[in-house]
Amino acid sequence: MDRKSTIKDVAKLAGVSLGTASRVLNGSSATSEASRTAVRKAAKELGYLSNAHARSLRSAHTGVIGLVVPDIRNPYFAELASVVENACLAHGWATLLCNADESPDQFNRYVDTLRRQRVDGAIVTPTGLGEHAVKDLVDDGVQVVCVDREVAGSSLPSVTSDPWNGMGEAVDHLLERGHRRIGFITGPQQTSTGLERYQAYCQLLAEHDVDVVDDLVVEGDYQEESGRVGAGQLLDRGATAVFASDSLMSMGALRTCLDRGVRIGEDIDLVGFDDLPVFSLTNPALTVVAQDIDAMGKVAVDLLNHAMAGEPTSSARLDTHLIVRASTRMVKEDQ
């Protein structure tokens, strides 16, 4: 050949992923026998010689899995991180936990950290678009699984919740209670969850011939303060029910109602997202769209384990459902 063969050439000829080729050439046992045979044959045909320094750096597994979450202060992601960590321990892996703090720049920096630490695999919840940083990690030969959110346009395996069933039940419930002015606090639209939940809200209302009123939609940032401010705006604009699309924004909406002396379930109906333990203890207890956090974390680790073994993987979508409590008990006959 006129140029030196690269590991990408080997992977292409062997018909395997870049990560699988990398692991075979670095002596990893976390690959199938068929993959090892194909990669070694392709490397021999191409006369591929791996860089000795790079090989020495990655000659052994670190036994570490990188985990990047958007906000460890969010009880939802704290619980998800705990599930992932315990599932990783069951495979003999340690977890390097990184908190992106809902900052795309911080997310990118932590992904770069995982590259420098030469983790064996990574489970990430993208913050912002995140596609370039994640692509660099994949190009290093690291297997990556997305959890809770996806990277737009990426074929990476992911584990996400399907919001349509739970949100459909929530919208049906509010409409049955007589509401027509349902305010919605959406997440940031550059995240897959923020965009999909907003699309679900719009389509579900349209299916019931209820107009989507721009003034009744406010965009938050998955932080409590944005939920507090957003709920205040929706109350001022005449919403009779407020639907917050994540746990921290739900907490912010609760705080606004308490601060203003608005009686939840009487003056306003309130629906939150994620069935956090605290939501069953509020007065009144909060109606929520619940996700299966335990299943999400365990499935993500299972997918990563299969991917690291060179086995085929496919993305998973987990169902959501509505839990009705006392925060949605009012009926407005004159709406």
PDB file of N, CA, C and O in Angstrom, residues 151-215:
ATOM      1  N   VAL A 151     -27.738  11.642  21.674  1.00  0.00           N
ATOM      2  CA  VAL A 151     -26.997  12.582  20.839  1.00  0.00           C
ATOM      3  C   VAL A 151     -27.691  12.629  19.485  1.00  0.00           C
ATOM      4  O   VAL A 151     -27.847  11.590  18.831  1.00  0.00           O
ATOM      5  N   ALA A 152     -28.128  13.804  19.079  1.00  0.00           N
ATOM      6  CA  ALA A 152     -28.890  13.939  17.833  1.00  0.00           C
ATOM      7  C   ALA A 152     -28.095  13.394  16.649  1.00  0.00           C
ATOM      8  O   ALA A 152     -26.917  13.705  16.479  1.00  0.00           O
ATOM      9  N   GLY A 153     -28.752  12.584  15.831  1.00  0.00           N
ATOM     10  CA  GLY A 153     -28.138  12.060  14.620  1.00  0.00           C
ATOM     11  C   GLY A 153     -27.107  10.979  14.846  1.00  0.00           C
ATOM     12  O   GLY A 153     -26.431  10.561  13.907  1.00  0.00           O
ATOM     13  N   SER A 154     -26.981  10.498  16.080  1.00  0.00           N
ATOM     14  CA  SER A 154     -25.971   9.488  16.391  1.00  0.00           C
ATOM     15  C   SER A 154     -26.586   8.096  16.378  1.00  0.00           C
ATOM     16  O   SER A 154     -27.757   7.910  16.693  1.00  0.00           O
ATOM     17  N   SER A 155     -25.764   7.109  16.032  1.00  0.00           N
ATOM     18  CA  SER A 155     -26.209   5.713  16.062  1.00  0.00           C
ATOM     19  C   SER A 155     -25.782   5.016  17.343  1.00  0.00           C
ATOM     20  O   SER A 155     -25.907   3.794  17.455  1.00  0.00           O
ATOM     21  N   LEU A 156     -25.277   5.769  18.320  1.00  0.00           N
ATOM     22  CA  LEU A 156     -24.847   5.165  19.570  1.00  0.00           C
ATOM     23  C   LEU A 156     -26.024   4.499  20.272  1.00  0.00           C
ATOM     24  O   LEU A 156     -27.143   5.018  20.263  1.00  0.00           O
ATOM     25  N   PRO A 157     -25.790   3.353  20.901  1.00  0.00           N
ATOM     26  CA  PRO A 157     -26.883   2.740  21.667  1.00  0.00           C
ATOM     27  C   PRO A 157     -27.287   3.646  22.823  1.00  0.00           C
ATOM     28  O   PRO A 157     -26.452   4.311  23.434  1.00  0.00           O
ATOM     29  N   SER A 158     -28.569   3.671  23.124  1.00  0.00           N
ATOM     30  CA  SER A 158     -29.064   4.552  24.177  1.00  0.00           C
ATOM     31  C   SER A 158     -30.197   3.863  24.932  1.00  0.00           C
ATOM     32  O   SER A 158     -30.858   2.968  24.414  1.00  0.00           O
ATOM     33  N   VAL A 159     -30.403   4.325  26.154  1.00  0.00           N
ATOM     34  CA  VAL A 159     -31.542   3.898  26.968  1.00  0.00           C
ATOM     35  C   VAL A 159     -32.276   5.159  27.377  1.00  0.00           C
ATOM     36  O   VAL A 159     -31.722   6.006  28.084  1.00  0.00           O
ATOM     37  N   THR A 160     -33.494   5.315  26.916  1.00  0.00           N
ATOM     38  CA  THR A 160     -34.271   6.514  27.196  1.00  0.00           C
ATOM     39  C   THR A 160     -35.681   6.134  27.611  1.00  0.00           C
ATOM     40  O   THR A 160     -36.133   5.016  27.376  1.00  0.00           O
ATOM     41  N   SER A 161     -36.364   7.091  28.217  1.00  0.00           N
ATOM     42  CA  SER A 161     -37.775   6.903  28.542  1.00  0.00           C
ATOM     43  C   SER A 161     -38.634   7.422  27.405  1.00  0.00           C
ATOM     44  O   SER A 161     -38.324   8.452  26.796  1.00  0.00           O
ATOM     45  N   ASP A 162     -39.698   6.715  27.127  1.00  0.00           N
ATOM     46  CA  ASP A 162     -40.689   7.152  26.145  1.00  0.00           C
ATOM     47  C   ASP A 162     -41.740   7.970  26.898  1.00  0.00           C
ATOM     48  O   ASP A 162     -42.519   7.407  27.674  1.00  0.00           O
ATOM     49  N   PRO A 163     -41.784   9.295  26.697  1.00  0.00           N
ATOM     50  CA  PRO A 163     -42.680  10.114  27.505  1.00  0.00           C
ATOM     51  C   PRO A 163     -44.142  10.064  27.078  1.00  0.00           C
ATOM     52  O   PRO A 163     -45.027  10.520  27.809  1.00  0.00           O
ATOM     53  N   TRP A 164     -44.420   9.489  25.899  1.00  0.00           N
ATOM     54  CA  TRP A 164     -45.743   9.673  25.306  1.00  0.00           C
ATOM     55  C   TRP A 164     -46.858   9.040  26.123  1.00  0.00           C
ATOM     56  O   TRP A 164     -47.920   9.646  26.302  1.00  0.00           O
ATOM     57  N   ASN A 165     -46.670   7.848  26.634  1.00  0.00           N
ATOM     58  CA  ASN A 165     -47.742   7.203  27.383  1.00  0.00           C
ATOM     59  C   ASN A 165     -48.048   7.967  28.669  1.00  0.00           C
ATOM     60  O   ASN A 165     -49.201   8.301  28.954  1.00  0.00           O
ATOM     61  N   GLY A 166     -47.002   8.239  29.463  1.00  0.00           N
ATOM     62  CA  GLY A 166     -47.215   8.941  30.727  1.00  0.00           C
ATOM     63  C   GLY A 166     -47.764  10.339  30.535  1.00  0.00           C
ATOM     64  O   GLY A 166     -48.676  10.768  31.260  1.00  0.00           O
ATOM     65  N   MET A 167     -47.226  11.064  29.544  1.00  0.00           N
ATOM     66  CA  MET A 167     -47.726  12.411  29.296  1.00  0.00           C
ATOM     67  C   MET A 167     -49.135  12.381  28.727  1.00  0.00           C
ATOM     68  O   MET A 167     -49.953  13.265  29.018  1.00  0.00           O
ATOM     69  N   GLY A 168     -49.422  11.356  27.896  1.00  0.00           N
ATOM     70  CA  GLY A 168     -50.781  11.223  27.377  1.00  0.00           C
ATOM     71  C   GLY A 168     -51.783  11.006  28.502  1.00  0.00           C
ATOM     72  O   GLY A 168     -52.872  11.592  28.503  1.00  0.00           O
ATOM     73  N   GLU A 169     -51.411  10.167  29.480  1.00  0.00           N
ATOM     74  CA  GLU A 169     -52.283   9.949  30.627  1.00  0.00           C
ATOM     75  C   GLU A 169     -52.445  11.239  31.430  1.00  0.00           C
ATOM     76  O   GLU A 169     -53.544  11.531  31.949  1.00  0.00           O
ATOM     77  N   ALA A 170     -51.369  12.027  31.541  1.00  0.00           N
ATOM     78  CA  ALA A 170     -51.437  13.275  32.300  1.00  0.00           C
ATOM     79  C   ALA A 170     -52.355  14.285  31.625  1.00  0.00           C
ATOM     80  O   ALA A 170     -53.191  14.934  32.278  1.00  0.00           O
ATOM     81  N   VAL A 171     -52.201  14.431  30.302  1.00  0.00           N
ATOM     82  CA  VAL A 171     -53.055  15.370  29.570  1.00  0.00           C
ATOM     83  C   VAL A 171     -54.517  14.921  29.635  1.00  0.00           C
ATOM     84  O   VAL A 171     -55.432  15.734  29.874  1.00  0.00           O
ATOM     85  N   ASP A 172     -54.777  13.640  29.436  1.00  0.00           N
ATOM     86  CA  ASP A 172     -56.146  13.128  29.541  1.00  0.00           C
ATOM     87  C   ASP A 172     -56.726  13.434  30.923  1.00  0.00           C
ATOM     88  O   ASP A 172     -57.891  13.845  31.046  1.00  0.00           O
ATOM     89  N   HIS A 173     -55.929  13.209  31.939  1.00  0.00           N
ATOM     90  CA  HIS A 173     -56.378  13.431  33.320  1.00  0.00           C
ATOM     91  C   HIS A 173     -56.746  14.896  33.555  1.00  0.00           C
ATOM     92  O   HIS A 173     -57.807  15.189  34.130  1.00  0.00           O
ATOM     93  N   LEU A 174     -55.900  15.806  33.085  1.00  0.00           N
ATOM     94  CA  LEU A 174     -56.171  17.230  33.292  1.00  0.00           C
ATOM     95  C   LEU A 174     -57.392  17.685  32.494  1.00  0.00           C
ATOM     96  O   LEU A 174     -58.198  18.489  32.978  1.00  0.00           O
ATOM     97  N   LEU A 175     -57.513  17.193  31.274  1.00  0.00           N
ATOM     98  CA  LEU A 175     -58.687  17.565  30.468  1.00  0.00           C
ATOM     99  C   LEU A 175     -59.970  17.019  31.098  1.00  0.00           C
ATOM    100  O   LEU A 175     -61.011  17.692  31.088  1.00  0.00           O
ATOM    101  N   GLU A 176     -59.891  15.822  31.641  1.00  0.00           N
ATOM    102  CA  GLU A 176     -61.068  15.256  32.328  1.00  0.00           C
ATOM    103  C   GLU A 176     -61.442  16.078  33.556  1.00  0.00           C
ATOM    104  O   GLU A 176     -62.622  16.094  33.955  1.00  0.00           O
ATOM    105  N   ARG A 177     -60.462  16.755  34.139  1.00  0.00           N
ATOM    106  CA  ARG A 177     -60.741  17.614  35.293  1.00  0.00           C
ATOM    107  C   ARG A 177     -61.304  18.967  34.870  1.00  0.00           C
ATOM    108  O   ARG A 177     -61.586  19.809  35.720  1.00  0.00           O
ATOM    109  N   GLY A 178     -61.440  19.173  33.574  1.00  0.00           N
ATOM    110  CA  GLY A 178     -62.042  20.401  33.084  1.00  0.00           C
ATOM    111  C   GLY A 178     -61.065  21.446  32.604  1.00  0.00           C
ATOM    112  O   GLY A 178     -61.466  22.540  32.191  1.00  0.00           O
ATOM    113  N   HIS A 179     -59.778  21.163  32.644  1.00  0.00           N
ATOM    114  CA  HIS A 179     -58.773  22.171  32.268  1.00  0.00           C
ATOM    115  C   HIS A 179     -58.664  22.325  30.759  1.00  0.00           C
ATOM    116  O   HIS A 179     -58.702  21.346  30.018  1.00  0.00           O
ATOM    117  N   ARG A 180     -58.493  23.577  30.327  1.00  0.00           N
ATOM    118  CA  ARG A 180     -58.181  23.880  28.937  1.00  0.00           C
ATOM    119  C   ARG A 180     -56.967  24.797  28.838  1.00  0.00           C
ATOM    120  O   ARG A 180     -56.380  24.904  27.771  1.00  0.00           O
ATOM    121  N   ARG A 181     -56.594  25.433  29.923  1.00  0.00           N
ATOM    122  CA  ARG A 181     -55.409  26.295  29.936  1.00  0.00           C
ATOM    123  C   ARG A 181     -54.327  25.593  30.777  1.00  0.00           C
ATOM    124  O   ARG A 181     -54.123  25.892  31.955  1.00  0.00           O
ATOM    125  N   ILE A 182     -53.671  24.641  30.109  1.00  0.00           N
ATOM    126  CA  ILE A 182     -52.648  23.826  30.770  1.00  0.00           C
ATOM    127  C   ILE A 182     -51.275  24.414  30.455  1.00  0.00           C
ATOM    128  O   ILE A 182     -50.790  24.322  29.316  1.00  0.00           O
ATOM    129  N   GLY A 183     -50.658  25.029  31.446  1.00  0.00           N
ATOM    130  CA  GLY A 183     -49.327  25.591  31.255  1.00  0.00           C
ATOM    131  C   GLY A 183     -48.261  24.501  31.291  1.00  0.00           C
ATOM    132  O   GLY A 183     -48.392  23.510  32.012  1.00  0.00           O
ATOM    133  N   PHE A 184     -47.200  24.693  30.514  1.00  0.00           N
ATOM    134  CA  PHE A 184     -46.158  23.668  30.405  1.00  0.00           C
ATOM    135  C   PHE A 184     -44.790  24.307  30.593  1.00  0.00           C
ATOM    136  O   PHE A 184     -44.449  25.287  29.935  1.00  0.00           O
ATOM    137  N   ILE A 185     -44.003  23.746  31.518  1.00  0.00           N
ATOM    138  CA  ILE A 185     -42.616  24.170  31.702  1.00  0.00           C
ATOM    139  C   ILE A 185     -41.747  23.125  31.026  1.00  0.00           C
ATOM    140  O   ILE A 185     -41.587  22.015  31.530  1.00  0.00           O
ATOM    141  N   THR A 186     -41.221  23.478  29.869  1.00  0.00           N
ATOM    142  CA  THR A 186     -40.445  22.525  29.088  1.00  0.00           C
ATOM    143  C   THR A 186     -38.968  22.623  29.442  1.00  0.00           C
ATOM    144  O   THR A 186     -38.503  23.626  29.987  1.00  0.00           O
ATOM    145  N   GLY A 187     -38.230  21.580  29.108  1.00  0.00           N
ATOM    146  CA  GLY A 187     -36.787  21.614  29.285  1.00  0.00           C
ATOM    147  C   GLY A 187     -36.113  22.288  28.113  1.00  0.00           C
ATOM    148  O   GLY A 187     -36.765  22.649  27.121  1.00  0.00           O
ATOM    149  N   PRO A 188     -34.789  22.483  28.193  1.00  0.00           N
ATOM    150  CA  PRO A 188     -34.061  23.141  27.099  1.00  0.00           C
ATOM    151  C   PRO A 188     -34.224  22.378  25.790  1.00  0.00           C
ATOM    152  O   PRO A 188     -34.111  21.150  25.757  1.00  0.00           O
ATOM    153  N   GLN A 189     -34.475  23.112  24.725  1.00  0.00           N
ATOM    154  CA  GLN A 189     -34.807  22.472  23.456  1.00  0.00           C
ATOM    155  C   GLN A 189     -33.607  21.895  22.726  1.00  0.00           C
ATOM    156  O   GLN A 189     -33.773  21.205  21.719  1.00  0.00           O
ATOM    157  N   GLN A 190     -32.385  22.141  23.217  1.00  0.00           N
ATOM    158  CA  GLN A 190     -31.219  21.507  22.607  1.00  0.00           C
ATOM    159  C   GLN A 190     -30.945  20.127  23.192  1.00  0.00           C
ATOM    160  O   GLN A 190     -30.004  19.451  22.774  1.00  0.00           O
ATOM    161  N   THR A 191     -31.784  19.709  24.172  1.00  0.00           N
ATOM    162  CA  THR A 191     -31.671  18.354  24.700  1.00  0.00           C
ATOM    163  C   THR A 191     -32.779  17.489  24.102  1.00  0.00           C
ATOM    164  O   THR A 191     -33.873  17.975  23.818  1.00  0.00           O
ATOM    165  N   SER A 192     -32.487  16.213  23.927  1.00  0.00           N
ATOM    166  CA  SER A 192     -33.482  15.331  23.308  1.00  0.00           C
ATOM    167  C   SER A 192     -34.730  15.199  24.184  1.00  0.00           C
ATOM    168  O   SER A 192     -35.854  15.150  23.661  1.00  0.00           O
ATOM    169  N   THR A 193     -34.563  15.178  25.510  1.00  0.00           N
ATOM    170  CA  THR A 193     -35.724  15.063  26.388  1.00  0.00           C
ATOM    171  C   THR A 193     -36.561  16.335  26.370  1.00  0.00           C
ATOM    172  O   THR A 193     -37.791  16.280  26.349  1.00  0.00           O
ATOM    173  N   GLY A 194     -35.898  17.490  26.395  1.00  0.00           N
ATOM    174  CA  GLY A 194     -36.634  18.754  26.364  1.00  0.00           C
ATOM    175  C   GLY A 194     -37.457  18.890  25.099  1.00  0.00           C
ATOM    176  O   GLY A 194     -38.637  19.284  25.141  1.00  0.00           O
ATOM    177  N   LEU A 195     -36.849  18.545  23.976  1.00  0.00           N
ATOM    178  CA  LEU A 195     -37.542  18.670  22.690  1.00  0.00           C
ATOM    179  C   LEU A 195     -38.688  17.674  22.577  1.00  0.00           C
ATOM    180  O   LEU A 195     -39.809  18.033  22.185  1.00  0.00           O
ATOM    181  N   GLU A 196     -38.439  16.412  22.945  1.00  0.00           N
ATOM    182  CA  GLU A 196     -39.480  15.401  22.757  1.00  0.00           C
ATOM    183  C   GLU A 196     -40.673  15.641  23.683  1.00  0.00           C
ATOM    184  O   GLU A 196     -41.824  15.463  23.281  1.00  0.00           O
ATOM    185  N   ARG A 197     -40.418  16.061  24.913  1.00  0.00           N
ATOM    186  CA  ARG A 197     -41.532  16.298  25.835  1.00  0.00           C
ATOM    187  C   ARG A 197     -42.357  17.509  25.397  1.00  0.00           C
ATOM    188  O   ARG A 197     -43.584  17.522  25.560  1.00  0.00           O
ATOM    189  N   TYR A 198     -41.721  18.513  24.832  1.00  0.00           N
ATOM    190  CA  TYR A 198     -42.478  19.646  24.296  1.00  0.00           C
ATOM    191  C   TYR A 198     -43.322  19.202  23.094  1.00  0.00           C
ATOM    192  O   TYR A 198     -44.499  19.566  22.974  1.00  0.00           O
ATOM    193  N   GLN A 199     -42.726  18.406  22.209  1.00  0.00           N
ATOM    194  CA  GLN A 199     -43.474  17.910  21.051  1.00  0.00           C
ATOM    195  C   GLN A 199     -44.664  17.065  21.507  1.00  0.00           C
ATOM    196  O   GLN A 199     -45.754  17.146  20.916  1.00  0.00           O
ATOM    197  N   ALA A 200     -44.460  16.259  22.537  1.00  0.00           N
ATOM    198  CA  ALA A 200     -45.555  15.424  23.044  1.00  0.00           C
ATOM    199  C   ALA A 200     -46.680  16.297  23.591  1.00  0.00           C
ATOM    200  O   ALA A 200     -47.867  16.042  23.331  1.00  0.00           O
ATOM    201  N   TYR A 201     -46.336  17.333  24.351  1.00  0.00           N
ATOM    202  CA  TYR A 201     -47.338  18.252  24.900  1.00  0.00           C
ATOM    203  C   TYR A 201     -48.174  18.859  23.777  1.00  0.00           C
ATOM    204  O   TYR A 201     -49.414  18.865  23.843  1.00  0.00           O
ATOM    205  N   CYS A 202     -47.495  19.359  22.746  1.00  0.00           N
ATOM    206  CA  CYS A 202     -48.213  20.007  21.639  1.00  0.00           C
ATOM    207  C   CYS A 202     -49.118  19.022  20.910  1.00  0.00           C
ATOM    208  O   CYS A 202     -50.290  19.323  20.637  1.00  0.00           O
ATOM    209  N   GLN A 203     -48.601  17.850  20.586  1.00  0.00           N
ATOM    210  CA  GLN A 203     -49.390  16.888  19.815  1.00  0.00           C
ATOM    211  C   GLN A 203     -50.555  16.331  20.630  1.00  0.00           C
ATOM    212  O   GLN A 203     -51.664  16.155  20.107  1.00  0.00           O
ATOM    213  N   LEU A 204     -50.327  16.089  21.914  1.00  0.00           N
ATOM    214  CA  LEU A 204     -51.388  15.527  22.750  1.00  0.00           C
ATOM    215  C   LEU A 204     -52.542  16.511  22.916  1.00  0.00           C
ATOM    216  O   LEU A 204     -53.715  16.124  22.886  1.00  0.00           O
ATOM    217  N   LEU A 205     -52.222  17.794  23.063  1.00  0.00           N
ATOM    218  CA  LEU A 205     -53.291  18.794  23.135  1.00  0.00           C
ATOM    219  C   LEU A 205     -54.036  18.864  21.803  1.00  0.00           C
ATOM    220  O   LEU A 205     -55.276  18.935  21.774  1.00  0.00           O
ATOM    221  N   ALA A 206     -53.270  18.855  20.698  1.00  0.00           N
ATOM    222  CA  ALA A 206     -53.896  18.952  19.378  1.00  0.00           C
ATOM    223  C   ALA A 206     -54.848  17.781  19.126  1.00  0.00           C
ATOM    224  O   ALA A 206     -55.902  17.950  18.494  1.00  0.00           O
ATOM    225  N   GLU A 207     -54.493  16.596  19.612  1.00  0.00           N
ATOM    226  CA  GLU A 207     -55.365  15.425  19.431  1.00  0.00           C
ATOM    227  C   GLU A 207     -56.701  15.589  20.143  1.00  0.00           C
ATOM    228  O   GLU A 207     -57.681  14.915  19.799  1.00  0.00           O
ATOM    229  N   HIS A 208     -56.740  16.491  21.121  1.00  0.00           N
ATOM    230  CA  HIS A 208     -57.990  16.771  21.840  1.00  0.00           C
ATOM    231  C   HIS A 208     -58.611  18.096  21.396  1.00  0.00           C
ATOM    232  O   HIS A 208     -59.493  18.629  22.074  1.00  0.00           O
ATOM    233  N   ASP A 209     -58.128  18.619  20.249  1.00  0.00           N
ATOM    234  CA  ASP A 209     -58.630  19.881  19.704  1.00  0.00           C
ATOM    235  C   ASP A 209     -58.469  21.035  20.695  1.00  0.00           C
ATOM    236  O   ASP A 209     -59.306  21.950  20.755  1.00  0.00           O
ATOM    237  N   VAL A 210     -57.399  21.001  21.455  1.00  0.00           N
ATOM    238  CA  VAL A 210     -57.059  22.092  22.364  1.00  0.00           C
ATOM    239  C   VAL A 210     -55.875  22.849  21.774  1.00  0.00           C
ATOM    240  O   VAL A 210     -54.839  22.247  21.465  1.00  0.00           O
ATOM    241  N   ASP A 211     -56.015  24.153  21.589  1.00  0.00           N
ATOM    242  CA  ASP A 211     -54.951  24.951  21.002  1.00  0.00           C
ATOM    243  C   ASP A 211     -53.753  25.054  21.938  1.00  0.00           C
ATOM    244  O   ASP A 211     -53.907  25.168  23.169  1.00  0.00           O
ATOM    245  N   VAL A 212     -52.565  25.017  21.352  1.00  0.00           N
ATOM    246  CA  VAL A 212     -51.345  25.288  22.107  1.00  0.00           C
ATOM    247  C   VAL A 212     -51.138  26.797  22.130  1.00  0.00           C
ATOM    248  O   VAL A 212     -50.946  27.418  21.086  1.00  0.00           O
ATOM    249  N   VAL A 213     -51.226  27.389  23.303  1.00  0.00           N
ATOM    250  CA  VAL A 213     -51.089  28.836  23.462  1.00  0.00           C
ATOM    251  C   VAL A 213     -49.649  29.149  23.833  1.00  0.00           C
ATOM    252  O   VAL A 213     -49.132  28.632  24.838  1.00  0.00           O
ATOM    253  N   ASP A 214     -48.997  29.989  23.016  1.00  0.00           N
ATOM    254  CA  ASP A 214     -47.577  30.271  23.246  1.00  0.00           C
ATOM    255  C   ASP A 214     -47.317  30.807  24.647  1.00  0.00           C
ATOM    256  O   ASP A 214     -46.307  30.473  25.273  1.00  0.00           O
ATOM    257  N   ASP A 215     -48.225  31.639  25.162  1.00  0.00           N
ATOM    258  CA  ASP A 215     -48.035  32.220  26.487  1.00  0.00           C
ATOM    259  C   ASP A 215     -48.093  31.192  27.601  1.00  0.00           C
ATOM    260  O   ASP A 215     -47.667  31.468  28.731  1.00  0.00           O
TER     261      ASP A 215
END
